[in-house]
Amino acid sequence: MSDEIKKGLLGIVVDETTISQVMPDINSLTYRGYAVQDLCEKCNFEEVAYLVLNGELPNKSELKKFKNQLEKNRNISINLREIVRHMPKKSHPMDVARTIVSVLGLEDKETTDNSPKANMRKVIRIFAKTPTAIAAFFRARKGKKIIPPKRNLSFAENFFYMCFGKVPSKDIVKAFDVSLILYAEHSFNVSTFTARTITSSLSDIHGAITGAIASLKGPLHGGANEEVMHMMSKIKKPENAFKWINKALDKKEVVMGFGHRVYKKGDSRVPTMEKYFKKVSKIQKDKKFIKIYDVVKSVMIERKNIHPNVDYPTGPTYHLMGFDTDFFTPIFVISRITGWSAHIMEQHAANKLIRPLSKYSGPDHRKVVLLNQR
Ligand code: CMC
């Protein structure tokens, strides 16, 4: 057995997956074999969610049935609604999201049934109900009336409706839908690996997703989309961007929304999201963020050869759509539930307990000295 330490599991292949493939050399990401940029242009989020969960794109009747199941399950219990309403207003929405899935586990009659059929039923409930509860907190913390979900609205439309009481224009909804598609799945990233690790002890799906949300919150992972917005707010106006980013790099700061463990020549999701960020900027008649975006990006590439990741364009896009900054990562959650769930089910289907080794570097063997002699 080798003693070599691979900190951060850098470059280690730990298992097989049929869900997605990240190909950094040809700048490509596929879900179940389909290029993600193609899915963004030809499908809506529900079709992609079905694909990620089931392995195939749905036909019309399969999609109808899937959407119907989601719509039927969108309502949350009075219990959960009241818990959300009474959560401290200053709570980070990611902590609220984590608690929401945990409470859904307490309420679900099948929590401990890990059979494939029960898992799929639970996935539908978690996927359908979590956005409702997150949107409830979006409003409750502002003292606004909670808006229940509405049927006959798409996943994206319904989320806007529950947060703002209205559905924006088709182009804004499409941009949001695209962001959900791009966030749905990304192989063995930190949160997915967390979900698979929790699952590997034969724990349940609610627990695995709760852990995954905690992992996604970190600024090196999903939390980066919020940090990007904080950075843009600090920069304030395009004229400040060049000086700001050069100063940050001189101070060796980590610039959020840039860099990636796997993609070193650029994140394959960025060109698509950038296109929709530009569209939203145009619709909202606000070019400030796109100007800041371009300056920071070109300096990062010129000085460091570090490219943006998907969180860089999604942050300001969500801001322009009217979402509060600390809700950006919960939006990531409502989409990534699909990828996590597919991985949890894949792990259950061919499980091996995940238990790596560590090299001990603490003190040598010591004798315990009794308390009164220490
Ligand atoms: N800003 C400045 N320098 C950077 C950045 C960055 N964003 N990313 C990497 N570097 C530098 C890093 O300092 C290091 O330099 P040196 O070799 O001189 O010490 C070198 O590039 C290699 O970086 P690393 O941190 O060793 O690479 P990693 O693969 O361990 O980390 C990363 C990947 C995503 C954690 C890192 O790029 C980072 O911290 N980025 C900012 C946070 C971020 O945007 N996260 C979102 C990730 S992708 C989407 C998602 O999961 O949500």
Short mmCIF file of C-alpha atoms and ligand atoms in Angstrom, two decimals:
data_model
loop_
_atom_site.label_atom_id
_atom_site.label_comp_id
_atom_site.label_asym_id
_atom_site.label_seq_id
_atom_site.Cartn_x
_atom_site.Cartn_y
_atom_site.Cartn_z
CA MET A 1 0.00 0.00 0.00
CA SER A 2 1.44 3.40 -1.04
CA ASP A 3 2.10 6.00 1.65
CA GLU A 4 1.81 8.86 -0.83
CA ILE A 5 -0.65 11.51 0.32
CA LYS A 6 -3.03 12.91 -2.31
CA LYS A 7 -4.36 15.94 -0.46
CA GLY A 8 -7.83 16.89 -1.65
CA LEU A 9 -7.93 13.55 -3.53
CA LEU A 10 -6.28 15.44 -6.38
CA GLY A 11 -6.38 13.37 -9.56
CA ILE A 12 -7.79 10.28 -7.81
CA VAL A 13 -10.50 8.29 -9.60
CA VAL A 14 -12.67 6.83 -6.84
CA ASP A 15 -15.57 5.22 -8.73
CA GLU A 16 -17.45 4.97 -12.02
CA THR A 17 -20.49 7.03 -12.96
CA THR A 18 -22.93 7.04 -15.87
CA ILE A 19 -24.45 10.40 -14.95
CA SER A 20 -22.10 13.04 -16.33
CA GLN A 21 -18.71 13.38 -17.92
CA VAL A 22 -16.36 16.32 -17.53
CA MET A 23 -13.85 16.49 -20.38
CA PRO A 24 -11.52 19.40 -19.65
CA ASP A 25 -9.33 18.86 -22.73
CA ILE A 26 -12.12 19.41 -25.19
CA ASN A 27 -13.97 21.80 -22.88
CA SER A 28 -17.06 19.66 -22.69
CA LEU A 29 -19.59 18.57 -20.09
CA THR A 30 -22.19 15.96 -20.90
CA TYR A 31 -25.19 14.71 -18.92
CA ARG A 32 -25.89 11.07 -19.78
CA GLY A 33 -23.96 11.64 -23.02
CA TYR A 34 -25.65 14.88 -24.11
CA ALA A 35 -23.61 18.11 -24.33
CA VAL A 36 -24.90 20.53 -21.74
CA GLN A 37 -24.92 23.50 -24.14
CA ASP A 38 -27.12 21.50 -26.50
CA LEU A 39 -29.50 20.65 -23.65
CA CYS A 40 -29.70 24.34 -22.74
CA GLU A 41 -30.81 25.31 -26.24
CA LYS A 42 -33.17 22.40 -26.97
CA CYS A 43 -34.70 21.39 -23.64
CA ASN A 44 -36.24 22.90 -20.55
CA PHE A 45 -35.07 22.22 -17.00
CA GLU A 46 -37.76 19.59 -16.31
CA GLU A 47 -36.63 17.54 -19.32
CA VAL A 48 -33.02 17.75 -18.14
CA ALA A 49 -33.98 16.88 -14.56
CA TYR A 50 -35.78 13.79 -15.90
CA LEU A 51 -32.70 12.90 -17.96
CA VAL A 52 -30.31 13.26 -15.01
CA LEU A 53 -32.56 11.16 -12.77
CA ASN A 54 -33.65 8.50 -15.26
CA GLY A 55 -30.83 8.26 -17.79
CA GLU A 56 -32.95 9.13 -20.87
CA LEU A 57 -34.69 12.23 -22.18
CA PRO A 58 -38.45 11.92 -21.67
CA ASN A 59 -40.96 11.59 -24.49
CA LYS A 60 -44.07 13.80 -24.35
CA SER A 61 -46.14 11.51 -22.14
CA GLU A 62 -43.23 10.75 -19.78
CA LEU A 63 -42.60 14.47 -19.40
CA LYS A 64 -46.27 15.17 -18.77
CA LYS A 65 -46.37 12.52 -16.06
CA PHE A 66 -43.12 13.81 -14.47
CA LYS A 67 -44.34 17.43 -14.45
CA ASN A 68 -47.65 16.31 -13.02
CA GLN A 69 -45.88 14.42 -10.21
CA LEU A 70 -43.79 17.50 -9.43
CA GLU A 71 -46.77 19.85 -9.46
CA LYS A 72 -48.76 17.53 -7.20
CA ASN A 73 -45.92 17.46 -4.69
CA ARG A 74 -45.10 21.17 -4.60
CA ASN A 75 -47.11 21.98 -1.48
CA ILE A 76 -45.32 21.82 1.85
CA SER A 77 -46.90 20.85 5.16
CA ILE A 78 -48.24 23.50 7.52
CA ASN A 79 -45.62 22.26 9.97
CA LEU A 80 -42.73 23.00 7.58
CA ARG A 81 -44.24 26.31 6.54
CA GLU A 82 -44.45 27.39 10.19
CA ILE A 83 -40.90 26.20 10.91
CA VAL A 84 -39.65 28.28 7.97
CA ARG A 85 -41.72 31.27 9.06
CA HIS A 86 -40.20 31.13 12.55
CA MET A 87 -36.59 30.65 11.55
CA PRO A 88 -34.38 33.52 12.68
CA LYS A 89 -34.65 36.18 9.95
CA LYS A 90 -30.89 36.60 9.90
CA SER A 91 -30.26 32.90 9.17
CA HIS A 92 -28.25 32.24 6.05
CA PRO A 93 -30.71 30.80 3.48
CA MET A 94 -28.28 27.91 2.87
CA ASP A 95 -28.62 26.93 6.53
CA VAL A 96 -32.37 27.24 6.11
CA ALA A 97 -32.22 25.05 2.98
CA ARG A 98 -30.23 22.42 4.89
CA THR A 99 -32.79 22.47 7.69
CA ILE A 100 -35.68 22.28 5.21
CA VAL A 101 -34.41 19.01 3.71
CA SER A 102 -33.75 17.69 7.18
CA VAL A 103 -37.34 18.47 8.21
CA LEU A 104 -38.64 16.89 4.99
CA GLY A 105 -36.84 13.74 6.16
CA LEU A 106 -38.64 13.88 9.50
CA GLU A 107 -41.99 14.18 7.73
CA ASP A 108 -41.42 11.57 5.03
CA LYS A 109 -42.95 8.16 5.73
CA GLU A 110 -40.31 6.41 3.61
CA THR A 111 -37.18 8.10 4.97
CA THR A 112 -35.38 4.90 5.90
CA ASP A 113 -36.51 2.86 2.88
CA ASN A 114 -33.52 2.88 0.51
CA SER A 115 -35.09 0.69 -2.17
CA PRO A 116 -34.79 2.15 -5.71
CA LYS A 117 -38.55 2.77 -5.99
CA ALA A 118 -38.84 4.46 -2.59
CA ASN A 119 -35.73 6.52 -3.35
CA MET A 120 -37.26 7.82 -6.58
CA ARG A 121 -40.51 8.71 -4.80
CA LYS A 122 -38.53 10.57 -2.14
CA VAL A 123 -36.49 12.39 -4.79
CA ILE A 124 -39.68 13.68 -6.41
CA ARG A 125 -40.90 14.97 -3.05
CA ILE A 126 -37.59 16.62 -2.12
CA PHE A 127 -37.16 18.12 -5.60
CA ALA A 128 -40.74 19.46 -5.66
CA LYS A 129 -41.00 20.75 -2.08
CA THR A 130 -37.58 22.28 -1.40
CA PRO A 131 -38.07 25.28 -3.76
CA THR A 132 -41.45 26.00 -2.12
CA ALA A 133 -39.90 26.11 1.34
CA ILE A 134 -36.89 28.17 0.17
CA ALA A 135 -39.19 30.68 -1.54
CA ALA A 136 -41.27 30.81 1.66
CA PHE A 137 -38.17 31.92 3.58
CA PHE A 138 -37.34 34.43 0.84
CA ARG A 139 -40.62 36.16 1.64
CA ALA A 140 -41.06 35.39 5.35
CA ARG A 141 -37.79 37.03 6.36
CA LYS A 142 -38.93 40.26 4.73
CA GLY A 143 -42.21 40.05 6.62
CA LYS A 144 -44.08 39.31 3.38
CA LYS A 145 -46.96 36.88 2.95
CA ILE A 146 -45.84 33.41 1.88
CA ILE A 147 -47.09 32.56 -1.62
CA PRO A 148 -48.10 28.93 -2.14
CA PRO A 149 -47.02 27.17 -5.35
CA LYS A 150 -49.18 27.30 -8.44
CA ARG A 151 -49.92 24.44 -10.82
CA ASN A 152 -49.56 24.81 -14.59
CA LEU A 153 -46.42 26.85 -14.18
CA SER A 154 -43.01 25.44 -15.12
CA PHE A 155 -40.44 24.77 -12.39
CA ALA A 156 -38.68 28.07 -13.18
CA GLU A 157 -41.88 30.10 -13.55
CA ASN A 158 -43.26 28.74 -10.28
CA PHE A 159 -40.09 29.66 -8.40
CA PHE A 160 -40.31 33.26 -9.61
CA TYR A 161 -44.02 33.29 -8.77
CA MET A 162 -43.45 32.03 -5.21
CA CYS A 163 -40.64 34.57 -4.61
CA PHE A 164 -42.05 37.67 -6.30
CA GLY A 165 -45.77 37.01 -6.81
CA LYS A 166 -45.40 37.25 -10.59
CA VAL A 167 -43.68 35.55 -13.48
CA PRO A 168 -41.23 37.70 -15.46
CA SER A 169 -40.87 37.81 -19.26
CA LYS A 170 -40.18 34.63 -21.24
CA ASP A 171 -36.56 35.65 -21.87
CA ILE A 172 -35.83 36.11 -18.17
CA VAL A 173 -37.47 32.76 -17.37
CA LYS A 174 -35.39 31.10 -20.12
CA ALA A 175 -32.16 32.57 -18.69
CA PHE A 176 -33.09 31.23 -15.24
CA ASP A 177 -34.03 27.86 -16.70
CA VAL A 178 -30.65 27.67 -18.46
CA SER A 179 -28.85 28.43 -15.19
CA LEU A 180 -30.76 25.55 -13.56
CA ILE A 181 -29.73 23.21 -16.38
CA LEU A 182 -26.09 24.25 -16.02
CA TYR A 183 -26.18 23.76 -12.25
CA ALA A 184 -27.93 20.38 -12.33
CA GLU A 185 -24.96 18.04 -12.33
CA HIS A 186 -21.15 18.01 -12.35
CA SER A 187 -19.74 14.57 -11.52
CA PHE A 188 -17.69 14.11 -8.33
CA ASN A 189 -17.59 17.70 -7.06
CA VAL A 190 -17.35 18.30 -3.29
CA SER A 191 -21.07 18.27 -2.49
CA THR A 192 -21.81 15.25 -4.70
CA PHE A 193 -18.91 13.37 -3.20
CA THR A 194 -20.23 14.33 0.25
CA ALA A 195 -23.65 12.92 -0.71
CA ARG A 196 -22.07 9.71 -2.01
CA THR A 197 -19.91 9.36 1.11
CA ILE A 198 -22.92 9.73 3.40
CA THR A 199 -24.84 7.25 1.23
CA SER A 200 -21.97 4.74 1.34
CA SER A 201 -22.73 3.96 4.99
CA LEU A 202 -26.24 3.03 3.75
CA SER A 203 -27.66 6.20 5.22
CA ASP A 204 -30.72 7.79 3.62
CA ILE A 205 -31.31 10.32 0.86
CA HIS A 206 -32.54 13.15 3.11
CA GLY A 207 -29.38 12.91 5.21
CA ALA A 208 -27.15 12.76 2.13
CA ILE A 209 -28.75 15.84 0.57
CA THR A 210 -28.64 17.72 3.88
CA GLY A 211 -24.89 17.05 4.04
CA ALA A 212 -24.47 18.00 0.39
CA ILE A 213 -26.14 21.37 1.02
CA ALA A 214 -23.73 22.08 3.88
CA SER A 215 -20.87 21.28 1.53
CA LEU A 216 -22.24 23.40 -1.31
CA LYS A 217 -22.48 26.43 0.98
CA GLY A 218 -18.71 26.91 1.12
CA PRO A 219 -17.22 29.75 -0.96
CA LEU A 220 -14.83 27.39 -2.75
CA HIS A 221 -17.89 25.55 -4.12
CA GLY A 222 -21.44 26.86 -4.65
CA GLY A 223 -21.04 29.77 -2.26
CA ALA A 224 -18.80 31.35 -4.90
CA ASN A 225 -21.81 32.76 -6.81
CA GLU A 226 -22.66 34.91 -3.78
CA GLU A 227 -19.03 35.95 -3.33
CA VAL A 228 -18.90 37.10 -6.95
CA MET A 229 -21.74 39.52 -6.25
CA HIS A 230 -20.03 40.77 -3.09
CA MET A 231 -16.92 41.41 -5.18
CA MET A 232 -18.91 43.30 -7.82
CA SER A 233 -20.56 45.39 -5.09
CA LYS A 234 -17.15 46.27 -3.68
CA ILE A 235 -15.91 47.28 -7.15
CA LYS A 236 -19.04 49.49 -7.44
CA LYS A 237 -18.46 50.85 -10.97
CA PRO A 238 -16.72 49.72 -14.16
CA GLU A 239 -14.07 52.49 -13.90
CA ASN A 240 -12.83 50.91 -10.63
CA ALA A 241 -12.61 47.35 -11.93
CA PHE A 242 -9.11 47.38 -13.48
CA LYS A 243 -7.46 48.88 -10.40
CA TRP A 244 -9.45 46.70 -8.00
CA ILE A 245 -8.62 43.38 -9.60
CA ASN A 246 -4.94 44.23 -10.07
CA LYS A 247 -4.69 45.22 -6.42
CA ALA A 248 -6.42 41.97 -5.37
CA LEU A 249 -3.94 39.95 -7.42
CA ASP A 250 -0.97 41.94 -6.07
CA LYS A 251 -2.19 40.98 -2.58
CA LYS A 252 -2.46 37.33 -3.73
CA GLU A 253 -6.17 37.20 -2.98
CA VAL A 254 -8.35 34.35 -4.25
CA VAL A 255 -10.80 35.86 -6.72
CA MET A 256 -14.18 34.19 -6.44
CA GLY A 257 -15.81 32.78 -9.56
CA PHE A 258 -12.44 31.91 -11.10
CA GLY A 259 -10.48 28.70 -11.29
CA HIS A 260 -11.56 25.09 -11.16
CA ARG A 261 -10.14 21.81 -9.91
CA VAL A 262 -10.82 20.04 -13.21
CA TYR A 263 -11.14 22.72 -15.91
CA LYS A 264 -7.87 24.54 -16.28
CA LYS A 265 -8.56 26.10 -19.69
CA GLY A 266 -12.07 27.34 -18.89
CA ASP A 267 -15.35 25.97 -17.57
CA SER A 268 -17.48 24.57 -20.39
CA ARG A 269 -20.64 26.01 -18.84
CA VAL A 270 -19.43 29.60 -18.93
CA PRO A 271 -20.01 30.55 -22.62
CA THR A 272 -23.69 29.53 -22.40
CA MET A 273 -24.30 31.31 -19.09
CA GLU A 274 -22.41 34.38 -20.33
CA LYS A 275 -24.74 34.58 -23.34
CA TYR A 276 -27.79 34.63 -21.07
CA PHE A 277 -26.16 37.06 -18.62
CA LYS A 278 -25.72 39.47 -21.55
CA LYS A 279 -29.35 38.98 -22.60
CA VAL A 280 -30.62 39.68 -19.08
CA SER A 281 -28.38 42.77 -18.79
CA LYS A 282 -29.87 44.07 -22.03
CA ILE A 283 -33.45 43.38 -20.96
CA GLN A 284 -32.90 45.07 -17.59
CA LYS A 285 -31.05 47.93 -19.30
CA ASP A 286 -28.16 47.55 -16.87
CA LYS A 287 -24.72 47.23 -18.43
CA LYS A 288 -22.73 48.02 -15.28
CA PHE A 289 -22.14 44.43 -14.21
CA ILE A 290 -21.27 43.16 -17.66
CA LYS A 291 -18.62 45.89 -17.94
CA ILE A 292 -17.12 45.00 -14.56
CA TYR A 293 -17.35 41.32 -15.56
CA ASP A 294 -15.36 41.83 -18.77
CA VAL A 295 -12.57 43.84 -17.13
CA VAL A 296 -12.06 41.40 -14.23
CA LYS A 297 -12.16 38.42 -16.59
CA SER A 298 -9.57 39.82 -19.00
CA VAL A 299 -7.15 40.74 -16.20
CA MET A 300 -7.53 37.28 -14.61
CA ILE A 301 -6.76 35.58 -17.90
CA GLU A 302 -3.92 37.94 -18.86
CA ARG A 303 -2.15 37.99 -15.50
CA LYS A 304 -2.91 34.53 -14.12
CA ASN A 305 -4.25 32.48 -17.03
CA ILE A 306 -7.14 31.58 -14.70
CA HIS A 307 -10.55 31.40 -16.36
CA PRO A 308 -14.04 32.04 -14.95
CA ASN A 309 -16.18 29.19 -13.65
CA VAL A 310 -19.98 29.01 -13.94
CA ASP A 311 -20.50 30.96 -10.71
CA TYR A 312 -18.97 34.07 -12.24
CA PRO A 313 -21.78 34.81 -14.73
CA THR A 314 -24.62 33.33 -12.65
CA GLY A 315 -24.03 35.65 -9.66
CA PRO A 316 -24.73 38.95 -11.46
CA THR A 317 -27.46 37.31 -13.59
CA TYR A 318 -29.43 36.35 -10.48
CA HIS A 319 -28.87 39.85 -9.08
CA LEU A 320 -30.34 41.39 -12.22
CA MET A 321 -33.32 39.05 -11.88
CA GLY A 322 -34.03 40.52 -8.45
CA PHE A 323 -32.85 37.73 -6.15
CA ASP A 324 -31.11 38.61 -2.88
CA THR A 325 -27.42 37.72 -2.99
CA ASP A 326 -27.61 35.13 -0.22
CA PHE A 327 -30.30 33.27 -2.22
CA PHE A 328 -27.98 32.56 -5.15
CA THR A 329 -26.58 29.35 -3.66
CA PRO A 330 -30.03 28.07 -2.57
CA ILE A 331 -31.02 28.42 -6.25
CA PHE A 332 -28.03 26.21 -7.04
CA VAL A 333 -29.48 23.75 -4.47
CA ILE A 334 -32.91 23.48 -6.08
CA SER A 335 -31.24 22.46 -9.32
CA ARG A 336 -28.40 20.28 -7.98
CA ILE A 337 -30.89 18.16 -6.00
CA THR A 338 -31.29 16.30 -9.30
CA GLY A 339 -27.57 15.52 -9.69
CA TRP A 340 -27.12 14.63 -6.02
CA SER A 341 -30.15 12.34 -6.12
CA ALA A 342 -28.94 10.53 -9.24
CA HIS A 343 -25.56 9.98 -7.56
CA ILE A 344 -27.15 8.81 -4.31
CA MET A 345 -29.21 6.24 -6.23
CA GLU A 346 -26.14 5.18 -8.24
CA GLN A 347 -24.15 4.76 -5.03
CA HIS A 348 -26.93 2.68 -3.46
CA ALA A 349 -27.07 0.47 -6.55
CA ALA A 350 -23.38 -0.51 -6.36
CA ASN A 351 -22.28 0.47 -2.89
CA LYS A 352 -18.83 0.25 -1.36
CA LEU A 353 -18.21 2.00 1.94
CA ILE A 354 -16.07 5.10 1.31
CA ARG A 355 -13.29 5.01 3.84
CA PRO A 356 -9.90 6.41 2.79
CA LEU A 357 -6.74 6.18 4.89
CA SER A 358 -4.68 8.89 6.54
CA LYS A 359 -1.02 9.08 7.44
CA TYR A 360 -0.63 9.67 11.17
CA SER A 361 1.66 12.61 12.04
CA GLY A 362 0.74 13.15 15.72
CA PRO A 363 2.77 12.39 18.87
CA ASP A 364 4.34 8.95 19.38
CA HIS A 365 2.71 6.40 21.66
CA ARG A 366 2.29 7.94 25.15
CA LYS A 367 1.27 6.71 28.59
CA VAL A 368 -1.86 8.24 30.17
CA VAL A 369 -1.01 10.18 33.35
CA LEU A 370 -3.79 10.24 35.95
CA LEU A 371 -5.66 13.53 36.36
CA ASN A 372 -4.24 14.35 39.83
CA GLN A 373 -0.69 13.85 38.53
CA ARG A 374 -0.98 16.11 35.45
N1 CMC B 1 -8.00 33.45 -7.70
C1 CMC B 1 -6.67 33.60 -7.60
N2 CMC B 1 -5.79 32.58 -7.71
C2 CMC B 1 -6.32 31.36 -7.95
C3 CMC B 1 -7.70 31.13 -8.09
C4 CMC B 1 -8.54 32.24 -7.96
N3 CMC B 1 -9.86 32.10 -8.06
N4 CMC B 1 -7.92 29.83 -8.34
C5 CMC B 1 -6.73 29.25 -8.36
N5 CMC B 1 -5.76 30.17 -8.11
C6 CMC B 1 -4.32 29.93 -8.05
C7 CMC B 1 -3.98 29.40 -6.65
O1 CMC B 1 -3.67 30.45 -5.77
C8 CMC B 1 -2.79 28.52 -6.95
O2 CMC B 1 -1.65 29.34 -7.11
P1 CMC B 1 -0.22 28.87 -6.56
O3 CMC B 1 0.08 27.61 -7.33
O4 CMC B 1 0.66 30.03 -6.87
O5 CMC B 1 -0.41 28.62 -5.11
C9 CMC B 1 -3.12 27.93 -8.32
O6 CMC B 1 -4.00 28.87 -8.94
C10 CMC B 1 -3.81 26.57 -8.24
O7 CMC B 1 -4.99 26.71 -7.45
P2 CMC B 1 -5.52 25.68 -6.40
O8 CMC B 1 -6.34 26.39 -5.37
O9 CMC B 1 -4.38 24.84 -5.89
O10 CMC B 1 -6.43 24.76 -7.30
P3 CMC B 1 -7.54 23.80 -6.79
O11 CMC B 1 -7.82 22.91 -7.91
O12 CMC B 1 -7.20 23.20 -5.49
O13 CMC B 1 -8.75 24.82 -6.48
C11 CMC B 1 -10.66 26.13 -6.64
C12 CMC B 1 -9.81 25.04 -7.30
C13 CMC B 1 -12.02 26.21 -7.34
C14 CMC B 1 -10.88 25.81 -5.16
C15 CMC B 1 -9.93 27.48 -6.76
O14 CMC B 1 -9.72 27.78 -8.12
C16 CMC B 1 -10.65 28.61 -6.07
O15 CMC B 1 -10.48 28.81 -4.85
N6 CMC B 1 -11.50 29.39 -6.80
C17 CMC B 1 -12.32 30.42 -6.22
C18 CMC B 1 -13.61 29.85 -5.65
C19 CMC B 1 -14.61 29.47 -6.73
O16 CMC B 1 -14.86 30.22 -7.65
N7 CMC B 1 -15.23 28.28 -6.58
C20 CMC B 1 -16.23 27.76 -7.52
C21 CMC B 1 -15.74 26.49 -8.15
S1 CMC B 1 -16.57 25.94 -9.60
C22 CMC B 1 -18.24 25.92 -9.44
C23 CMC B 1 -18.80 25.43 -8.15
O17 CMC B 1 -18.38 24.41 -7.62
O18 CMC B 1 -19.68 26.10 -7.65
#
